[in-house]
Structure formats: structure tokens, C-alpha cells
């Protein structure tokens, strides 16, 4: 049931975007759109809005850069490979110890 598709139209920076998504992902997409719009508005305020000479596209690009940088940072934090390797090493050590 959660894998059925639907067309969800989200508004980002005043533009409407229809997306075909799984129903189970709907809330995540809505939350993402709300967060994107908040971040765009934060950049708009921080840089003086329309008086800055920057366009909405500039603020969208800045938001995208920040989101990807945060995503890369989280990816590094969620890298479990070093832990898996250490656990494997400890298991091997235990195996060797128990064989003697």
C-alpha cells in the first residue's frame, strides 16, 4: 500500500513542481519542501533580499549547496566500515585465543 505512486505538487520559492513519488514518502517530501523554503527565506533575509541584487535562483543554489554539504557530512558520520573492521578484528582475535 505504501509503495503506490502519487503525483505530489510542491511549491519551492514560489514555483510549483509536480513529483511522482511513493505514497510512503509523501511526508518526507513535504517536510523537505518546507525546510527548503525556510532556508531560502533565511538566505534572502541574511543577504538583504531583493536589495542585494541576488535572484531567487541564487538563494535556491545556496540552499542546495548547504543541503548537500550537510548530507556529505552526515554520510561521513554514518560510515560504519571502521567499526565493522574493528569488530571483525576482535572476532578474529577471540577465535585465535579460543583455539589455543
Coordinates of N, CA and C in Angstrom, one line a residue:
X1 N 0.8 -1.2 0.0 CA 0.0 0.0 0.0 C 0.9 1.3 0.0
X2 N 2.0 1.3 0.8 CA 2.8 2.4 0.9 C 3.7 2.6 -0.4
X3 N 3.7 1.6 -1.3 CA 4.5 1.8 -2.5 C 3.7 2.3 -3.7
X4 N 2.4 2.5 -3.5 CA 1.7 3.1 -4.6 C 2.2 4.5 -4.9
X5 N 2.1 4.9 -6.2 CA 2.6 6.2 -6.6 C 1.6 7.2 -6.6
X6 N 2.0 8.5 -6.4 CA 1.1 9.6 -6.5 C 1.8 10.8 -7.0
X7 N 1.1 11.7 -7.6 CA 1.7 13.0 -8.0 C 1.5 14.0 -6.9
X8 N 2.6 14.5 -6.4 CA 2.6 15.5 -5.3 C 3.2 16.7 -5.9
X9 N 2.4 17.8 -5.8 CA 2.9 19.1 -6.2 C 3.4 19.9 -5.1
X10 N 4.7 20.3 -5.1 CA 5.3 21.0 -4.0 C 5.6 22.4 -4.6
X11 N 5.6 23.4 -3.7 CA 5.9 24.8 -4.0 C 7.2 25.1 -3.4
X12 N 8.2 25.5 -4.2 CA 9.5 25.9 -3.7 C 9.8 27.3 -4.3
X13 N 10.1 28.2 -3.4 CA 10.4 29.6 -3.8 C 9.4 30.1 -4.9
X14 N 8.1 29.8 -4.6 CA 7.0 30.4 -5.5 C 6.8 29.6 -6.7
X15 N 7.5 28.6 -7.0 CA 7.3 27.7 -8.2 C 6.7 26.4 -7.8
X16 N 5.8 25.9 -8.6 CA 5.2 24.6 -8.3 C 5.9 23.5 -9.1
X17 N 6.2 22.4 -8.4 CA 6.9 21.2 -9.0 C 6.1 20.0 -8.7
X18 N 5.5 19.3 -9.8 CA 4.9 18.1 -9.6 C 5.9 16.9 -9.6
X19 N 5.8 16.1 -8.6 CA 6.7 15.0 -8.5 C 6.0 13.7 -8.3
X20 N 6.4 12.6 -9.0 CA 5.8 11.3 -8.9 C 6.6 10.6 -7.8
X21 N 5.9 10.3 -6.7 CA 6.6 9.7 -5.5 C 5.8 8.5 -5.0
X22 N 6.4 7.7 -4.1 CA 5.7 6.7 -3.4 C 4.9 7.3 -2.3
X23 N 3.7 6.9 -2.1 CA 2.8 7.4 -1.0 C 3.6 7.4 0.3
X24 N 4.4 6.4 0.6 CA 5.1 6.3 1.8 C 6.1 7.4 2.0
X25 N 6.5 8.0 1.0 CA 7.5 9.1 1.0 C 6.9 10.5 1.1
X26 N 5.6 10.6 1.1 CA 4.9 11.9 1.0 C 5.3 12.9 2.1
X27 N 5.2 12.4 3.3 CA 5.6 13.4 4.4 C 7.0 13.8 4.3
X28 N 7.9 12.9 4.0 CA 9.3 13.3 3.9 C 9.5 14.4 2.8
X29 N 8.8 14.3 1.7 CA 8.9 15.3 0.6 C 8.3 16.6 1.1
X30 N 7.1 16.5 1.8 CA 6.5 17.8 2.3 C 7.4 18.5 3.3
X31 N 8.0 17.7 4.2 CA 8.9 18.3 5.2 C 10.2 18.9 4.5
X32 N 10.7 18.2 3.4 CA 11.8 18.7 2.7 C 11.5 20.0 2.1
X33 N 10.3 20.1 1.4 CA 9.9 21.4 0.8 C 9.8 22.5 1.8
X34 N 9.2 22.2 2.9 CA 9.1 23.3 4.0 C 10.5 23.7 4.5
X35 N 11.4 22.8 4.7 CA 12.7 23.1 5.1 C 13.5 23.9 4.0
X36 N 13.3 23.5 2.8 CA 14.0 24.3 1.7 C 13.5 25.7 1.7
X37 N 12.2 25.9 1.7 CA 11.6 27.2 1.7 C 12.1 28.1 2.9
X38 N 12.1 27.5 4.1 CA 12.7 28.2 5.3 C 14.1 28.7 5.0
X39 N 14.9 27.7 4.5 CA 16.3 28.1 4.3 C 16.5 29.2 3.2
X40 N 15.7 29.1 2.2 CA 15.8 30.1 1.1 C 15.4 31.5 1.7
X41 N 14.4 31.5 2.6 CA 14.0 32.8 3.2 C 15.1 33.3 4.2
X42 N 15.7 32.3 4.9 CA 16.8 32.7 5.8 C 18.0 33.4 5.0
X43 N 18.3 32.8 3.8 CA 19.4 33.4 3.0 C 18.9 34.8 2.4
X44 N 17.6 34.8 2.0 CA 17.1 36.1 1.5 C 17.2 37.2 2.5
X45 N 16.9 36.9 3.8 CA 16.9 37.9 4.9 C 18.4 38.2 5.2
X46 N 19.2 37.2 5.3 CA 20.6 37.4 5.6 C 21.4 38.3 4.6
X47 N 21.0 38.2 3.3 CA 21.7 38.9 2.3 C 21.0 40.1 1.8
X48 N 19.9 40.5 2.5 CA 19.3 41.8 2.2 C 18.2 41.7 1.1
X49 N 17.7 40.5 0.9 CA 16.6 40.3 0.0 C 16.8 40.8 -1.4
X50 N 15.8 41.5 -2.0 CA 15.9 42.0 -3.4 C 16.9 43.1 -3.5
X51 N 17.2 43.8 -2.4 CA 18.2 44.9 -2.5 C 19.6 44.4 -2.7
X52 N 19.8 43.1 -2.5 CA 21.2 42.5 -2.6 C 21.6 42.3 -4.1
X53 N 20.6 42.4 -5.0 CA 20.9 42.1 -6.4 C 20.9 40.6 -6.7
X54 N 20.7 39.8 -5.6 CA 20.7 38.3 -5.8 C 19.3 37.9 -6.3
X55 N 19.2 36.9 -7.0 CA 17.9 36.4 -7.5 C 17.5 35.2 -6.7
X56 N 16.2 34.8 -6.9 CA 15.7 33.7 -6.2 C 16.5 32.4 -6.5
X57 N 17.0 32.3 -7.8 CA 17.8 31.2 -8.2 C 19.1 31.2 -7.4
X58 N 19.7 32.3 -7.0 CA 20.9 32.4 -6.2 C 20.6 31.8 -4.8
X59 N 19.5 32.2 -4.2 CA 19.1 31.7 -2.9 C 18.9 30.2 -3.0
X60 N 18.2 29.7 -4.0 CA 18.0 28.3 -4.2 C 19.3 27.5 -4.3
X61 N 20.2 28.1 -5.1 CA 21.5 27.4 -5.3 C 22.3 27.4 -3.9
X62 N 22.2 28.4 -3.2 CA 22.9 28.4 -1.9 C 22.3 27.4 -0.9
X63 N 21.0 27.2 -1.0 CA 20.3 26.2 -0.2 C 20.7 24.8 -0.6
X64 N 20.8 24.6 -1.9 CA 21.2 23.3 -2.4 C 22.6 22.9 -2.0
X65 N 23.5 23.9 -2.1 CA 24.9 23.7 -1.6 C 24.9 23.3 -0.2
X66 N 24.2 24.1 0.7 CA 24.2 23.8 2.1 C 23.6 22.4 2.4
X67 N 22.6 22.1 1.7 CA 21.9 20.8 2.0 C 22.8 19.6 1.6
X68 N 23.5 19.7 0.5 CA 24.4 18.7 0.1 C 25.7 18.6 1.0
X69 N 26.2 19.7 1.4 CA 27.3 19.7 2.3 C 26.9 19.0 3.6
X70 N 25.7 19.3 4.1 CA 25.2 18.7 5.3 C 25.1 17.2 5.1
X71 N 24.6 16.8 3.9 CA 24.4 15.4 3.6 C 25.7 14.7 3.5
X72 N 26.7 15.3 2.9 CA 28.0 14.6 2.9 C 28.6 14.5 4.3
X73 N 28.4 15.5 5.1 CA 28.9 15.4 6.5 C 28.2 14.3 7.2
X74 N 26.9 14.2 7.1 CA 26.2 13.1 7.8 C 26.6 11.7 7.2
X75 N 26.9 11.7 6.0 CA 27.4 10.4 5.4 C 28.7 9.9 6.0
X76 N 29.6 10.9 6.3 CA 30.8 10.6 6.9 C 30.6 10.1 8.3
X77 N 29.7 10.7 9.0 CA 29.4 10.3 10.4 C 28.7 8.9 10.5
X78 N 28.0 8.5 9.4 CA 27.3 7.3 9.4 C 28.1 6.1 8.8
X79 N 29.4 6.4 8.5 CA 30.2 5.4 7.9 C 30.6 4.3 9.0
X80 N 30.0 3.1 8.9 CA 30.2 2.1 9.9 C 31.4 1.2 9.5
X81 N 32.0 1.4 8.4 CA 33.1 0.5 7.9 C 34.2 0.3 9.0
X82 N 34.7 1.4 9.6 CA 35.8 1.3 10.6 C 35.3 0.4 11.7
X83 N 34.1 0.6 12.2 CA 33.6 -0.2 13.3 C 33.4 -1.7 12.9
X84 N 33.0 -1.9 11.7 CA 32.8 -3.3 11.2 C 34.2 -4.0 11.1
X85 N 35.2 -3.2 10.6 CA 36.5 -3.8 10.6 C 37.1 -4.1 11.9
X86 N 36.9 -3.2 12.9 CA 37.4 -3.4 14.3 C 36.7 -4.6 14.9
X87 N 35.4 -4.7 14.7 CA 34.6 -5.9 15.2 C 35.1 -7.2 14.6
X88 N 35.4 -7.2 13.3 CA 35.9 -8.3 12.6 C 37.3 -8.7 13.2
X89 N 38.1 -7.7 13.4 CA 39.4 -8.0 14.0 C 39.3 -8.6 15.4
X90 N 38.4 -8.0 16.2 CA 38.2 -8.6 17.6 C 37.7 -10.0 17.5
X91 N 36.8 -10.3 16.6 CA 36.3 -11.6 16.5 C 37.4 -12.6 16.1
X92 N 38.3 -12.2 15.2 CA 39.4 -13.0 14.8 C 40.3 -13.2 16.0
X93 N 40.6 -12.2 16.8 CA 41.4 -12.3 18.0 C 40.8 -13.3 18.9
X94 N 39.5 -13.2 19.1 CA 38.8 -14.2 20.0 C 38.9 -15.6 19.5
X95 N 38.7 -15.7 18.2 CA 38.8 -17.1 17.6 C 40.2 -17.7 17.9
X96 N 41.2 -16.9 17.6 CA 42.6 -17.3 17.8 C 42.8 -17.7 19.3
X97 N 42.3 -16.9 20.2 CA 42.5 -17.1 21.6 C 41.8 -18.4 22.0
X98 N 40.6 -18.6 21.5 CA 39.8 -19.8 21.9 C 40.4 -21.1 21.3
X99 N 41.1 -21.0 20.2 CA 41.7 -22.2 19.6 C 42.9 -22.7 20.4
X100 N 43.5 -21.9 21.2 CA 44.7 -22.3 22.0 C 44.3 -22.9 23.2

